[in-house]
Amino acid sequence: MELKKDSNAVSIDMQLIVHSEKRRAAQGTHSDRQADPGALLQRRGGFQGVANGIRKWQKIEAHDLHGHLAEKQHPQQPQVITAYDNQGTQLTVEVHPRDAVPQLLKKFSLAKSLQGDKNGNTKPRQPGGKDAHAYPWDRSSLKSMPLDLRQFEKLDTYASQVTVKSDLDELVSDLVQEAHSDLERVRAIWIWICHHIEYDIMAAQEKDCQAFKPTDILRTQKTNCDGYAGLFEKMCRIAGVQCMTVPGYSKGFGYQTGQSFSGEFDHAWNAVYLEGRWHLVDSTWGSGLVDKTTSKFTFLYNEFYFLTHPALFIEDHFPDNKNWQLLKPPQSLRQFENSMYHKSEFYNKGMLSAHPETSMIRTVNGKATVTIESCAPTLFMFMLNGKQEHGLLSLRKNGMKLEVYPPTMGTHNLQIFAKGSSDIYSSVLEYTLKCNFVDFGAQLPTELHQPVGPSWFSEQMGIMKPSHPDPIIHTSDGRCSISFGVDEGISILASLHGDDGLITEETQRRYIFQLHREKRTELKVQLPHAGKFALKIFVKKRQEPGNYIFVFNYLLCCTNTKVNWPMFPESFGNWGQDNELLEPLSGVLPANRNIPFKLKLQGIAKALVKGQDTWPLTLNHEGYWEGSCSTAGCQEVYVMVLENANHNFYSYILKYKVNAQ
């Protein structure tokens, strides 16, 4: 090309790319993801060729090599010109201010990580030894590279708010404006897809290929896993980052514990090349979840599937090519099928390990035991066949222990949930239980809720130094006394529950008598008969409105069939927190007897016992109110107090029943 020299001459840098007509035609058959950079420029507009090699030069709104939309030209903006001659030679010329850096060189430096094959198409490097991570997981990080997620806060907010565009190149150009590295470019693309693209269940079931096309995805904002992976790959390549789509098997929607995998692959995800190494992402699972019962998709961002550590990714992703496991040693399909499936929330909520490490458990003497180790104190719950029954779950400082007693022989489903720092319990583990023996002696009360026994959580709720740290209390005579320290301003409520129907909602607190001594609360418990009972403990801050909150329960066990304790006397609202009853403790008194009374009552001017007649109680030198009363001729006996000596109104604090003659 000859340029006429004159006073208005400009500096011209030329990027000359020469292709034969035959080769250029062949390149036109490649998919967009492998398109030749020069061909992309030609297809997106510019200059139309005419005969004799003469060109009509016109201003264009061009796309750069990676799909970025160039701004309309102005005096300081470089001009890109592309043309072909009759022999198929492609000429790309860039005109820019004398001291400016050539834009084409900038674009090629942006794509420095992209290799070219002999035809000029991008060819990502295949994974090798330096990409592999050790298996099993070393617990060091959930990610495959060091990340501080706080560094993405500004970028995440920006990317999630970028509006949908009809043109993919324009969308990527907008997204990467605030990105300053390949990692940030990938992060911006990931965040945008996870917050804007909905999983199309219908398309996934019908395998609608139209749902895979980026233009259709942007239009409908819906797609299936292939569409997610294809869109992510396309956007990364436009941004100048190597990315591959990886097909394979997955333990996703519809997965059944222990199932085998065969036939065509059911999922697709991506590998992205950052800082000299391949990393794994799944934007489908990062965007939300499908409800099993309604088959509806809900946006619920999941950070776990961004640059996931390969030793964790393999738990629910098995690629078609073992090299894409990025593991050393790689896992076999059989290992993938039999390995324990820890859901993403298992790791999101700080779990480290679980035992057993297989998804199927066989009971031993009618019992199955599961333990979980966590990096911080965590609340757990479980469901056996959809019900919170037939198990003892005790919390540990860093984890939990669960003992399950299936009520019938056969196959059972066990789900374990964790709460973490949120207010929502999420499913973290699922086991299949095989039971060939039922221990009927281990049947547990239906009302035995979780957790069982005191723990870090009860301490957090104001209950300290329990007299019984173990969750199970055995009593030979049907009585026990349990005490613990209580924080200032905390009220305690306890109730007893059994399965025989003898303990009703009205009487479930009458088998417990509560005493307070020197910042400790004592619960005296009398069982109505032999058996197993749940003793529930609730707390409430005295100065705050609302209901009592369940904290934990004990399992009380008694095998003595002679046990037949009556209820304690009924107490009323004026029974003070620091009052103490020494006798009589039975809520049912014999008829026609003189019954001694002994109580410690705080802030009382006078006290009396009222039956058929009235008997005053006197205050002794030890601070106890003492006296006696006859039960002759009455059905009920009351303890009454006068709080102010200047008043004459007595309040009821205790009520006893008298046996019929």
XYZ file of C-alpha atoms in Angstrom:
661
model
C 0.000 0.000 0.000
C 1.403 3.396 -0.999
C 0.733 6.525 0.983
C 1.024 10.014 -0.479
C 3.331 12.199 1.562
C 1.971 15.582 2.491
C 1.889 17.958 5.421
C -1.131 16.204 6.942
C 0.452 12.760 6.971
C -0.239 10.518 9.968
C 1.666 7.641 11.504
C 0.252 4.261 10.446
C 0.887 0.948 12.196
C -0.216 -2.032 10.163
C -1.111 -5.526 11.341
C -0.945 -7.603 8.154
C -2.656 -10.982 8.155
C -2.492 -13.003 4.931
C -4.799 -15.907 4.188
C -5.482 -17.824 1.002
C -9.030 -17.729 -0.335
C -9.337 -21.469 0.200
C -8.196 -21.284 3.772
C -10.453 -18.315 4.536
C -13.459 -20.176 3.181
C -12.616 -23.194 5.321
C -12.403 -21.042 8.399
C -15.902 -19.811 7.766
C -17.194 -23.279 8.705
C -15.774 -23.137 12.226
C -18.019 -22.353 15.142
C -17.862 -18.909 16.686
C -15.929 -20.204 19.658
C -12.986 -21.057 17.361
C -13.401 -18.224 14.847
C -10.332 -16.616 13.344
C -9.804 -13.123 14.808
C -9.447 -11.536 11.401
C -12.563 -13.251 10.110
C -14.473 -11.903 13.094
C -13.537 -8.414 12.069
C -14.588 -8.998 8.496
C -17.934 -10.530 9.370
C -18.889 -7.749 11.761
C -18.839 -5.030 9.176
C -16.285 -2.638 7.816
C -15.491 -2.374 4.158
C -17.145 -4.144 1.263
C -14.806 -5.282 -1.515
C -15.401 -4.403 -5.212
C -13.671 -5.427 -8.433
C -10.122 -4.505 -9.408
C -9.025 -4.321 -5.775
C -10.575 -0.863 -5.404
C -12.139 -0.311 -1.972
C -14.865 2.035 -0.781
C -13.525 3.203 2.588
C -16.138 4.051 5.161
C -16.309 4.733 8.892
C -17.440 1.734 10.916
C -18.526 0.793 14.413
C -16.221 -2.204 14.712
C -15.767 -5.042 17.204
C -12.301 -5.850 18.384
C -10.618 -9.232 18.201
C -12.421 -10.547 21.259
C -15.816 -9.062 20.602
C -15.498 -5.771 22.468
C -17.533 -3.023 20.861
C -15.303 -0.164 19.743
C -16.522 3.348 20.360
C -17.533 5.513 17.407
C -14.578 7.339 15.964
C -13.580 10.770 17.094
C -10.354 12.767 16.621
C -8.379 10.807 19.247
C -9.899 7.374 18.539
C -7.913 4.897 16.388
C -9.503 3.755 13.125
C -9.423 0.075 12.112
C -9.740 -0.838 8.415
C -10.073 -4.375 7.076
C -10.250 -5.440 3.407
C -9.616 -8.334 1.025
C -8.212 -8.252 -2.503
C -9.042 -10.565 -5.404
C -6.463 -13.150 -4.293
C -8.014 -13.459 -0.837
C -5.380 -11.410 0.947
C -6.746 -9.796 4.096
C -5.347 -6.406 5.075
C -6.000 -4.843 8.472
C -4.794 -1.287 8.987
C -4.956 0.727 12.170
C -4.709 4.520 12.112
C -4.009 6.204 15.464
C -2.333 9.296 16.944
C 1.423 9.290 16.568
C 2.323 8.523 20.204
C -0.562 6.127 21.010
C -0.109 2.398 21.626
C -1.558 0.367 18.735
C -4.931 -1.039 19.771
C -4.429 -4.300 17.905
C -1.287 -4.948 19.903
C -3.238 -4.246 23.070
C -5.828 -6.804 22.094
C -3.223 -9.413 21.332
C -1.526 -8.782 24.675
C -4.930 -9.203 26.380
C -5.137 -12.648 24.839
C -1.584 -13.591 25.656
C -2.750 -16.792 27.319
C -4.547 -17.988 24.189
C -2.493 -20.273 21.982
C -3.116 -20.538 18.286
C -3.191 -23.676 16.198
C -1.732 -23.879 12.696
C -4.895 -22.300 11.293
C -4.833 -19.397 13.709
C -7.699 -20.708 15.868
C -7.474 -20.504 19.650
C -6.435 -23.761 21.215
C -6.501 -23.942 25.029
C -3.751 -25.927 26.669
C -4.859 -29.348 27.890
C -4.585 -30.005 31.643
C -1.341 -31.527 32.840
C 0.543 -32.461 35.959
C 0.957 -28.922 37.224
C -2.834 -28.488 37.229
C -3.436 -31.490 39.494
C -4.329 -31.129 43.182
C -3.779 -33.838 45.772
C -6.629 -36.164 46.673
C -8.167 -36.437 49.246
C -8.872 -32.858 50.285
C -6.265 -31.389 52.631
C -8.821 -29.075 54.361
C -6.711 -26.048 53.502
C -9.293 -24.187 51.407
C -12.572 -24.615 49.557
C -10.972 -22.900 46.555
C -8.355 -24.048 44.060
C -6.389 -20.814 44.453
C -5.942 -18.339 47.322
C -8.883 -15.934 47.350
C -10.108 -13.178 49.616
C -13.760 -12.855 48.657
C -13.864 -9.402 50.207
C -11.777 -8.132 47.303
C -14.716 -8.925 44.988
C -17.409 -7.036 46.913
C -17.346 -3.914 44.730
C -16.958 -5.905 41.508
C -19.745 -8.330 42.469
C -22.139 -5.479 43.129
C -21.279 -3.834 39.825
C -21.485 -7.051 37.760
C -24.789 -8.164 39.256
C -26.363 -4.827 38.282
C -25.217 -4.769 34.642
C -28.357 -4.928 32.504
C -29.001 -7.604 29.920
C -27.869 -6.758 26.401
C -28.977 -8.275 23.117
C -25.357 -8.310 21.943
C -22.964 -10.603 23.790
C -19.853 -8.594 22.916
C -21.411 -5.423 24.279
C -22.424 -7.227 27.469
C -18.916 -8.555 28.071
C -17.439 -5.134 27.313
C -19.660 -3.587 29.998
C -18.905 -6.331 32.523
C -15.125 -6.126 32.308
C -14.967 -2.335 32.603
C -14.375 -2.679 36.354
C -12.134 -5.759 36.020
C -8.360 -5.365 36.121
C -7.173 -8.966 35.774
C -8.215 -12.235 34.187
C -9.454 -13.395 37.576
C -11.671 -10.330 37.927
C -12.924 -10.684 34.349
C -13.933 -14.280 35.057
C -15.498 -13.240 38.361
C -17.601 -10.525 36.714
C -18.883 -12.966 34.072
C -19.626 -15.606 36.717
C -21.553 -13.178 38.935
C -23.595 -11.840 36.039
C -24.630 -15.289 34.798
C -25.473 -16.532 38.309
C -27.735 -13.528 38.948
C -29.420 -13.192 35.560
C -29.800 -16.585 33.894
C -32.570 -18.887 35.102
C -32.438 -22.660 34.807
C -34.956 -23.749 32.155
C -36.352 -27.044 33.402
C -38.537 -27.535 30.328
C -35.627 -27.068 27.942
C -33.485 -29.424 30.019
C -36.129 -32.148 29.875
C -36.748 -31.678 26.155
C -33.043 -31.161 25.397
C -33.972 -28.107 23.365
C -30.837 -27.118 21.475
C -32.241 -23.622 20.896
C -31.760 -23.045 24.599
C -27.996 -23.424 24.100
C -27.521 -20.446 21.768
C -26.129 -17.325 23.495
C -28.500 -15.025 21.559
C -31.526 -17.010 22.730
C -30.185 -17.187 26.274
C -29.821 -13.411 26.417
C -33.303 -12.968 24.978
C -35.107 -15.404 27.319
C -32.627 -15.264 30.218
C -33.191 -19.005 30.545
C -31.189 -22.080 29.598
C -30.068 -25.510 30.772
C -26.649 -26.675 31.964
C -25.226 -26.896 28.440
C -26.389 -23.360 27.812
C -24.862 -22.092 31.056
C -21.516 -23.724 30.241
C -21.560 -22.579 26.605
C -22.449 -19.017 27.554
C -19.754 -18.891 30.224
C -17.146 -20.208 27.788
C -18.165 -17.778 25.066
C -18.083 -14.768 27.397
C -14.689 -15.762 28.827
C -13.220 -16.118 25.342
C -14.585 -12.709 24.347
C -12.887 -11.337 27.476
C -9.602 -12.960 26.406
C -9.552 -15.783 28.963
C -9.087 -19.448 28.105
C -12.158 -21.485 28.978
C -13.412 -24.954 28.154
C -16.780 -26.669 28.501
C -16.493 -29.983 30.330
C -19.273 -32.605 29.968
C -19.788 -35.380 32.492
C -21.961 -37.030 35.129
C -23.290 -35.186 38.172
C -25.008 -35.802 41.490
C -27.517 -33.045 40.936
C -31.276 -32.699 40.596
C -32.876 -36.155 40.693
C -29.793 -37.924 42.022
C -30.500 -40.939 44.221
C -27.976 -41.939 46.864
C -25.799 -44.799 45.618
C -27.048 -44.747 42.031
C -24.890 -45.874 39.093
C -24.037 -43.756 36.054
C -23.982 -44.908 32.439
C -24.977 -43.757 28.968
C -24.907 -40.126 27.871
C -23.653 -37.419 30.182
C -26.206 -35.432 32.162
C -24.351 -32.207 32.957
C -21.796 -29.670 31.743
C -19.567 -27.182 33.516
C -16.414 -25.181 32.791
C -12.676 -25.128 33.278
C -11.030 -21.698 33.180
C -7.326 -20.928 32.875
C -6.054 -18.461 35.470
C -2.556 -17.676 36.695
C -0.990 -20.567 34.810
C -3.378 -23.253 36.009
C -6.814 -24.694 35.202
C -9.685 -24.145 37.642
C -13.275 -25.446 37.807
C -16.588 -23.559 37.903
C -20.259 -24.508 37.577
C -22.455 -21.488 36.899
C -25.575 -23.686 36.653
C -25.311 -24.723 40.273
C -23.955 -21.337 41.286
C -27.158 -19.600 40.176
C -29.778 -21.404 42.262
C -31.653 -24.626 42.814
C -34.673 -26.610 41.663
C -37.307 -27.603 44.227
C -37.826 -31.357 44.076
C -41.511 -31.161 44.926
C -42.552 -28.284 42.649
C -39.812 -28.581 39.972
C -39.461 -24.803 40.088
C -36.177 -22.921 39.902
C -35.231 -20.354 42.548
C -32.308 -17.945 42.267
C -30.040 -18.703 45.236
C -26.426 -17.726 44.698
C -23.923 -20.421 45.691
C -20.313 -19.276 46.040
C -19.102 -22.847 46.474
C -18.997 -23.611 42.742
C -16.641 -20.762 41.822
C -13.058 -22.043 41.509
C -13.950 -25.039 43.670
C -11.092 -27.165 44.975
C -10.958 -30.212 42.625
C -10.897 -32.659 45.553
C -14.333 -31.265 46.535
C -15.632 -30.755 43.001
C -15.189 -34.479 42.259
C -17.785 -35.350 44.879
C -20.617 -34.333 42.540
C -18.907 -33.790 39.137
C -17.325 -36.618 37.125
C -15.880 -35.382 33.775
C -15.754 -37.359 30.539
C -11.967 -36.989 30.510
C -10.224 -37.914 33.762
C -7.625 -35.180 33.156
C -10.335 -32.592 33.842
C -10.676 -33.923 37.388
C -7.453 -31.963 38.021
C -6.607 -34.552 40.668
C -3.662 -36.732 41.555
C -4.543 -39.558 41.681
C -7.718 -39.306 39.549
C -10.863 -41.096 40.703
C -12.618 -43.924 38.870
C -16.308 -43.867 38.005
C -16.907 -46.621 40.563
C -15.234 -44.522 43.262
C -17.386 -41.564 42.221
C -20.558 -43.654 42.504
C -19.678 -45.087 45.917
C -18.148 -42.009 47.519
C -20.037 -40.006 50.104
C -21.872 -37.044 48.588
C -21.263 -33.963 50.715
C -23.600 -31.279 49.417
C -22.176 -27.824 48.813
C -23.823 -26.561 52.004
C -21.774 -29.126 53.925
C -18.689 -27.069 53.157
C -20.412 -23.681 52.982
C -21.496 -24.109 56.598
C -18.035 -25.065 57.796
C -18.146 -28.861 57.852
C -14.812 -30.651 57.507
C -15.584 -34.356 57.512
C -18.255 -36.951 58.234
C -18.175 -40.581 59.250
C -19.104 -43.057 57.810
C -17.600 -41.965 54.497
C -19.949 -44.105 52.415
C -23.468 -43.130 51.400
C -24.952 -46.456 52.547
C -24.899 -47.517 56.209
C -25.845 -50.862 57.691
C -27.091 -50.816 61.271
C -25.290 -52.793 63.973
C -27.632 -54.277 66.572
C -30.332 -51.931 65.357
C -28.249 -48.743 65.605
C -26.391 -46.521 63.137
C -23.964 -43.814 64.237
C -22.972 -40.699 62.293
C -20.425 -38.110 63.405
C -19.565 -34.772 61.791
C -16.548 -32.579 62.401
C -16.935 -28.843 61.840
C -14.531 -25.930 62.054
C -16.832 -24.019 64.442
C -19.780 -24.730 66.785
C -22.792 -25.531 64.602
C -26.448 -26.429 65.172
C -27.687 -29.649 63.564
C -30.913 -31.542 63.112
C -31.866 -34.765 61.331
C -34.814 -36.468 59.689
C -35.358 -40.196 59.398
C -37.882 -40.901 56.650
C -39.014 -37.274 56.839
C -39.579 -37.183 60.626
C -37.467 -35.905 63.503
C -37.768 -39.160 65.402
C -35.838 -42.273 66.431
C -32.495 -40.619 67.050
C -30.240 -39.035 69.661
C -28.366 -36.003 68.349
C -25.845 -34.427 70.712
C -23.855 -31.301 69.902
C -20.122 -31.085 70.294
C -17.911 -28.023 70.330
C -16.772 -28.801 66.797
C -19.422 -31.064 65.344
C -22.070 -33.515 66.445
C -22.840 -37.178 67.122
C -26.048 -38.864 65.982
C -27.305 -42.307 66.994
C -30.264 -43.552 64.956
C -32.557 -46.482 65.832
C -34.748 -47.340 62.812
C -38.203 -48.511 64.003
C -38.552 -51.177 61.291
C -36.335 -53.420 59.220
C -35.619 -52.436 55.622
C -34.280 -49.345 53.855
C -34.510 -45.890 55.419
C -33.568 -42.382 54.325
C -31.496 -40.283 56.723
C -31.000 -36.557 56.111
C -28.792 -34.308 58.209
C -29.210 -30.537 58.296
C -26.928 -27.771 59.585
C -27.705 -24.181 60.471
C -24.380 -22.382 60.363
C -24.415 -18.600 60.673
C -27.800 -18.217 58.972
C -31.268 -18.749 60.454
C -32.055 -21.535 57.989
C -31.230 -25.216 58.301
C -29.816 -26.614 55.053
C -29.423 -30.241 54.033
C -25.734 -31.180 54.169
C -25.705 -34.996 54.124
C -27.938 -37.825 53.039
C -27.513 -41.513 53.851
C -29.334 -44.688 52.956
C -29.762 -46.928 56.021
C -30.103 -50.701 55.740
C -31.615 -52.209 58.886
C -31.917 -56.000 59.428
C -32.629 -55.921 63.171
C -34.831 -53.695 65.337
C -33.892 -53.049 68.959
C -37.327 -52.525 70.492
C -35.716 -51.772 73.838
C -34.150 -48.670 72.285
C -37.407 -47.030 71.236
C -37.331 -43.321 72.052
C -40.101 -40.912 73.089
C -41.726 -39.147 70.143
C -41.290 -35.786 71.876
C -37.542 -36.240 72.260
C -36.345 -33.318 70.158
C -32.867 -32.238 69.123
C -30.351 -31.668 70.540
C -30.143 -34.092 73.466
C -27.989 -33.100 76.417
C -26.301 -29.817 77.377
C -23.696 -28.337 75.038
C -22.024 -25.120 73.891
C -25.472 -24.005 72.723
C -27.050 -24.309 76.190
C -24.105 -22.317 77.569
C -24.743 -19.695 74.922
C -28.375 -19.551 76.062
C -27.377 -18.983 79.712
C -27.252 -22.517 81.203
C -23.867 -23.318 82.775
C -22.109 -26.189 84.551
C -24.852 -28.847 84.474
C -24.811 -31.545 87.120
C -25.467 -34.092 84.355
C -23.309 -33.401 81.254
C -24.420 -36.613 79.508
C -27.656 -36.636 77.480
C -29.062 -39.827 79.096
C -29.966 -40.105 82.793
C -30.764 -43.501 84.315
C -32.751 -43.643 87.573
C -33.483 -46.789 89.547
C -36.193 -45.323 91.798
C -37.868 -43.045 89.261
C -36.517 -39.836 90.795
C -33.636 -37.542 89.927
C -32.376 -34.079 90.686
C -30.722 -31.998 87.951
C -29.077 -28.642 88.562
C -27.164 -26.021 86.569
C -26.020 -22.439 86.844
C -28.214 -19.798 85.236
C -27.163 -16.390 83.920
C -28.648 -13.317 85.556
C -32.063 -12.410 84.165
C -32.753 -15.850 82.648
C -35.920 -17.803 83.479
C -36.062 -21.591 83.133
C -39.059 -23.717 82.191
C -39.076 -27.525 82.075
C -41.625 -30.133 80.976
C -41.771 -33.944 80.986
C -43.044 -35.973 78.022
C -43.810 -39.667 77.537
C -45.607 -41.754 74.922
C -48.203 -43.572 77.038
C -50.722 -40.725 77.270
C -50.661 -40.556 81.078
C -48.781 -37.263 80.945
C -51.043 -34.668 79.389
C -50.335 -31.114 78.319
C -51.819 -29.938 81.635
C -49.694 -32.227 83.793
C -46.371 -32.285 81.862
C -44.869 -29.699 84.253
C -46.391 -31.178 87.416
C -43.813 -33.990 87.607
C -41.042 -31.390 87.875
C -40.487 -29.069 90.799
C -38.154 -26.160 90.246
C -35.954 -24.662 92.986
C -33.401 -21.832 92.981
C -30.371 -21.815 95.225
C -27.447 -19.405 94.978
C -27.618 -18.729 91.220
C -28.300 -22.386 90.461
C -31.575 -23.894 89.360
C -32.548 -27.368 90.557
C -35.135 -29.547 88.860
C -36.572 -32.301 91.012
C -38.170 -34.920 88.760
C -40.508 -37.759 89.730
C -41.577 -40.247 87.053
C -45.159 -41.549 87.038
C -44.008 -45.039 85.995
C -41.151 -46.973 84.425
C -40.150 -46.135 80.861
C -38.376 -43.462 78.799
C -39.174 -39.775 79.027
C -38.036 -36.546 77.394
C -37.221 -33.761 79.839
C -37.325 -30.523 77.836
C -35.522 -27.377 78.957
C -36.633 -23.908 77.813
C -35.227 -20.442 78.568
C -36.431 -16.864 78.337
C -35.031 -13.473 79.267
C -37.288 -12.157 82.011
C -37.366 -8.592 80.764
C -38.163 -9.499 77.157
C -41.613 -10.339 75.767
C -42.273 -13.500 73.832
C -42.268 -17.221 74.407
C -39.758 -19.532 75.990
C -37.138 -20.959 73.592
C -36.350 -24.665 73.503
C -32.667 -25.308 74.263
C -32.162 -29.051 74.793
C -33.610 -32.128 76.449
C -32.501 -35.071 78.544
C -33.546 -38.658 77.990
C -34.693 -40.112 81.349
C -34.749 -43.911 81.627
C -36.229 -46.087 84.386
C -36.718 -49.868 84.287
C -38.191 -50.246 87.799
C -41.803 -51.326 87.241
C -42.705 -50.506 90.870
C -42.211 -46.789 90.272
C -45.450 -44.801 90.644
C -44.693 -41.274 91.792
C -47.454 -38.682 92.034
C -47.266 -35.175 90.650
C -45.748 -32.270 92.541
C -48.094 -29.592 93.924
C -49.332 -27.065 91.426
C -47.563 -23.713 91.688
C -48.996 -20.322 90.793
C -47.517 -17.127 89.423
C -46.679 -15.753 92.868
C -44.408 -18.693 93.599
C -41.106 -16.801 93.544
C -37.983 -17.790 91.632
C -36.010 -18.110 94.890
C -38.646 -19.993 96.919
C -37.872 -23.503 98.132
C -40.213 -26.347 99.070
C -38.883 -29.011 101.410
C -42.162 -30.761 102.291
C -44.600 -32.036 101.299
C -43.287 -32.644 97.758
C -46.166 -34.850 96.649
C -49.025 -32.971 95.046
C -51.531 -35.511 96.389
C -52.009 -35.688 100.172
C -53.545 -38.551 102.167
C -56.973 -37.935 103.697
C -57.542 -37.437 107.436
C -53.873 -36.825 108.261
C -51.840 -34.071 109.843
C -49.350 -33.010 107.178
C -46.145 -31.087 108.089
C -45.142 -28.143 105.877
C -41.705 -26.574 105.515
C -40.889 -23.876 102.939
C -38.420 -21.057 102.349
C -40.321 -18.013 101.089
C -38.653 -14.750 100.129
C -40.137 -11.313 100.940
C -43.185 -12.658 102.782
C -44.898 -11.035 105.791
C -47.169 -13.984 106.705
C -47.902 -17.514 105.430
C -50.671 -20.025 106.129
C -52.121 -23.335 104.940
C -55.847 -23.474 104.170
C -57.910 -26.661 104.077
C -61.175 -27.192 105.893
C -59.668 -24.779 108.397
C -56.719 -22.381 108.370
C -53.305 -23.111 109.960
C -50.640 -20.405 110.201
C -46.989 -21.095 109.397
C -44.258 -19.603 111.589
C -40.797 -18.416 110.569
C -37.985 -20.307 112.383
C -34.454 -19.122 113.059
C -33.157 -20.883 109.889
C -35.453 -18.816 107.674
C -38.020 -21.559 106.939
C -41.785 -21.255 107.364
C -43.047 -24.299 109.265
C -46.351 -25.715 110.492
C -48.901 -28.464 109.853
C -52.433 -28.870 108.610
C -55.183 -31.515 108.780
C -56.618 -32.875 105.535
C -59.837 -34.013 107.228
C -62.996 -32.922 105.472
C -61.341 -31.263 102.444
C -60.465 -32.128 98.839
C -57.845 -29.423 98.272
C -55.211 -27.683 100.375
C -53.612 -24.306 99.539
C -50.483 -22.498 100.724
C -51.178 -18.756 100.885
C -48.954 -15.758 101.616
C -49.335 -12.120 102.630
C -46.639 -10.037 100.955
C -47.305 -6.784 102.808
C -48.112 -6.680 106.528
C -50.223 -3.578 105.992
C -52.516 -5.449 103.602
C -54.999 -8.207 104.335
C -55.064 -9.869 100.896
C -53.481 -13.337 100.705
C -52.197 -14.841 97.430
C -52.259 -18.531 96.458
C -48.798 -19.945 95.744
C -49.271 -23.776 95.981
C -52.170 -26.170 95.541
C -52.443 -29.816 96.749
C -55.110 -32.402 96.089
C -56.407 -34.717 98.834
C -57.070 -38.386 98.159
C -60.676 -39.488 98.421
C -61.435 -41.385 101.636
